[in-house]
Steps between C-alpha positions, in 0.01 A plus 500: 500500500378340178712397208475753218593424138554797265680578174792666675861384448568185700798412720542135594653326801468143619371428847822321587724787388278749682517336843864390472596858419300712744504257795866394498692559822794379704854395413696364206636159600665264252601240756228266379566332165408816312411332171204297616270733308623370165412144578194597705349664192569188295363261761217731610283428196523126565403547863204720408363239262563219747297675772230632267438154354430362847230754579130436448270605215408822679865613474577708192874542426686787332222758492604828326400817686517868410398812689513855368541808718418828330718806561445848361718453190557124476376161614704252702438138405588248771523150361575151621402138500358335809643151550159376605147615580263278696125532449228387735285384210683351201199532269404863557839645597309771680661466839876534521620382837881497475796616293805271512861613448760224454869551570780249448782540754815317607454567870345239728134599491412326825708763681307791346281682753339753266498589131765729354376861484534562124349158419196573712477850351483354152213272602319786675516709183332217309245465781413869482460496120276192519297649785454829316404342171268241657349728768612276786474604862784268604744249356760251624868521403703181501880489478627160384872435549662196340856382552658458156703197609257301716166640371392538861216755520396744769201736475397819677139619462333818625176688432481867405206732462466709186545814711830371642633405159390825337669716763819292484506490116472877457771550761726290276392698193576827679860383552533445126319817389806725472677236288205469265479879469873522429479228234206661321600865511868448423408274207298789358801730541723240331268447203456874441876553505557215252253645252701823495844334501724556197818318401777689685746515206515546129456151356820350364491315172287187547413584860140601432443176310649303790272673754199440276583129476517479878167680540323283241624175652384606848162613365454161333616308808791341314862409563758713319873433453726798423861483387600853600863599433674724753392860452158421355340639816336174597423603860295809421365334183344222707402687818329793325262290284430271796396802707281623215343152477412520871334831425280325243400224742722226352653429841507626856864456595840484329762251617845599376708186543876478478794301633736794556509777760622754242201438271262538796654841559458594133134394516438706814664803338276454196184504711640809673550660158132437418405650839702808411285529186169479685437130561358403840547141604636317802827320422700271729831316464494168687838419654616160626425416863863468609586841353205663677564357846652763736641233735849354468347152495146457372278338764131557440350448844393731784775385734787597269356781288333815636339558160333157509347558845156653453564551129142422395361745757680787325537402136168618354541856626864502383399392148212745473704796616791443260255460211362844574850647510673373185441338161830317442659274762846341491694309763639812672154659532358181643787431740480853641123479542516153655745620765284801576183291531666195658384242245681236294645671188451201272139442603439874464649476151258220406198668658569825315503300175137396560394862440741585220439532128854407397712233664869469411643172622702188430358220285450295817203704616293386202650168390653326803260249662635580847521879508249622239276781624200308626311824563479537119535147368293276725433160344245522224472880501608761247678817603390732216874558476723592207839324510802684358789252513832680456827322412274201439780288353587434867162340569579169329762399755323675785183309411688172511637590842158600638334174399788266592627366831780278628514263796842413645524158664760606755273778630241246617763336722631838613157627611433170676776586752298798627206281601662269754280654772178554305362207302139552387547293183766727347793261544303207359391703195855628444630143506246387238595785266869426551450130420325587174789729398757240609335246271530739206859580592587131471348495151725781374743398227557791260506877544133508600202271551161580344196400707147431381304458823545647847151428640649316799724794584209744466307301763802506733542875446134562577535313828818693578333838437201403713734409783689829463177700502386334823840585645476866394151530647639410842740801483788289627833680458795271428849604404549578130134592447583717197673203336209271587246741347708545187516123453125474553435775242712313244313175559165678496586677175606171341171345608294795377670490160412133453140612438618639165733212417450405133689422179671841507693395812794267540573317825865410537769427758863602501776626730557870571839671522528405867452132414148487648231284339213707357157436358390772260149581385599713202254704293657488153221689327345768727262638236184328625548606860591855396186511286285408801631815672460711187136391484440686827557831322333675209801532268878453496787678325836321494787726395878498493792620294595135446178309439643303208422266343141601569348153452726357770357742756145463371526125555648518849321799656137435408259257337289746305472370144563822308646767726579831337864587433670821386860600432560858612731694272837609635543876515878480489718595207668167422807679370575604859565138597778285365411128506775245442515120500831326568525199268824341619432428869252286694425416861400142420615284788715275281674801344599663827875535542766747604530603138129575480512704822792700354301566182209637702735721703645635176151563359419709808824694458447561126150639564559711810826665388324674211320745730539584864182444699304249703439142384321194633623153406267206565623142543322162510624421853713628785770244418521613138505866613789439740711330230462791256530765773833362618641495146374850423634642825847349441522570128312817417395700805680833525299811576165321484301442815385136527217396727318169518178358634522258789254235608253600771558875489308706755272787393770749605765314300275501192444873538874563545570300183252703290606831652845454346342538157525877503566723203878490526782544250695179556376148422305285746426135421249309710527121485158342567307176467232471231155469654618655826387815678688736265372358173138610549309791651784752530510837326844641416413779259720737303872449545451288811509199263620503138551131431383152587699190413315168529711187515304189410137431416368485857378141474410361844733236636407139435336349808217271600235770488605623155508142370147447628378822337666399172352148508153633585490745210654245263204277584233772481621743232826367356674816624695361793838666441368846411250506791746372760819673386497727195209734579585549870865559407428751226266687731791558736712617207236751386453629853874558540522666159219732605717661768647717220283760321245590767399839356476657153818695570714196592774366271669164559614162377389141562732207427366144489805276526415145400482340155160350587336843473533448123299175504149522359325388822676772697451776242128415485467634856658838418272804534432693180732780602795256495486454124803722433789310656850442373692176528852544634812311602743565780723677247231718341284602797726782616501684169123461462429641847749780449326599176165505680622739767678724251178528300309604813 
């Protein structure tokens, strides 16, 4: 069959993705190191160049290839890059004799007896394309394996006739045909439905303008920041224009990214709403691996998990069949289907996402260097994706966590105990790492020790990881293997992150709460690394109800010079919310006393006694909360129901806590910690919550990490205190305040109890809708709140 090139619509797939998808088989087994792929990709390029440079002049490296197969309604473009093509005659290049495929591996290549099936299949695809395009009767295929540690090379070479390759190649294509048909024909259905799709509601005031801003920024391939107060309809106002942009060819896939389960549910419901109004698109919610595993203890290998055994033999049919059945997939749908088809639920979840138009997931799946979705964001490739980043104020700290890592000196000695039987260089490498850390420990004088250079440690860690990987390849099972793997992953992550080590990082040592000596590689400014991930998509929309001050988030979430920014108008009647600032109390550490705790207890009493109902009170810490709770319970509690948050609450305990906020006649007061699970992402509408009292300004506690952030931004922008303390603290305050007034019908009060809220720096962070506040004292607050409720 000859290659045919027409003007039909074109689908594209790489040779590697084609063969790895249709030819996969066998079991899931994570008992090898499991993260070798990350480093293998990084080291693979070096190995390729090393081998290619040693070949003769008749060897041509990195040759791009493309082959087009014509179908009735569309063309399928199969693309790739051959690692090397060898010609018989260097001058004429008219006689190709061999295609070479190079693979870097950690296994001992001398023990290999034959090439790996999918590797050979990739090379055979290139061989067929070259044979077809050069009219060859036969061609050699060479598989070159190189050990990434030792650079030892082993080659396998075979000859194939054109007839053999052609028959084999079209057998592979036939396995992919139904997937190509599904992609093409469902895309047509999706695009037609988008063109007819209308906004499912009457636009609220300012909502049309907000949706238009989102659409324009996506169309222009820009980054947009939206400060969207509660009730502005930010979910539908971002999803709808993003869907319309896909309909106009401005992207192929929407990634709705969020840190909270509740907002993932809201996003899924919004896509369902669009489906109810005629939209056709495949939507999937990606759920964390541990939550998807049906076993009591997650063990991803064929000996312990029936879903892992033969998973790859069954997965393609399972994915295809569920795609024909439904359009929207959540964790329950996927778990039920996985049990029925006997496949791993989490891997099914990921594989479904490959064929979906809308992916709702945690930030990790785009931004985290360890768990990002490689099927969409392979190094150097763009996803044609549109990123909608909900509650994006959370991404600053999450970004820092993703790009930081900590090594604990004591863990090196602890892991060493498990290798008394097996040596293989691990013990020696552990000792060298421990000696480096011991040297730094002896240098410690103050609260922490800043380091400039860890090149010696990096070399020791590389040797340690190499030794671990040789150990994993042998499939030796020692006791505590889960602990050993977890330690290896930490070391490997630390080593991987050193590739991006620059002036935006700080290396420092200190002691943790358990008294262990730690070396931290801390990403103070994650903006550059986040931008690298953003560059893999077409456009990004950051939005939150608390994205203030905007310049702070612009500086820390991206590096685009002039990102767009809009402030969505609040649809709420401000007269329905009473906003009060207490001027005669403070939570400053030096001002804390029994008298101050009593004053806060009295404030709570003066506010809550004016109207029966449900209230949340937020404190700067558990210790502070306990002091005020005890005083309130002894002094004021009568008919009120008092409940309080505890550290480490289970999901059931959290649900039980929130379920007590029913529409009841008596008063319920919930004592909580600011920045905790109840200060963000919960909806208590109507009379389920009528007041929020915020005690203190939410400033993070002073610690080594905060000091380092403050010093860094003092050096770079002169804004150390506000970047390290004020802005993060006020964000927690605004989130907690946002628990009241969730709908246009809600009425409630917010009390900010700390004199610092009246300082200029603090007031500068207030949203526009906080302009009408009243300043009160402990003696005046009761009358003011009473007047508010009487008026309503």
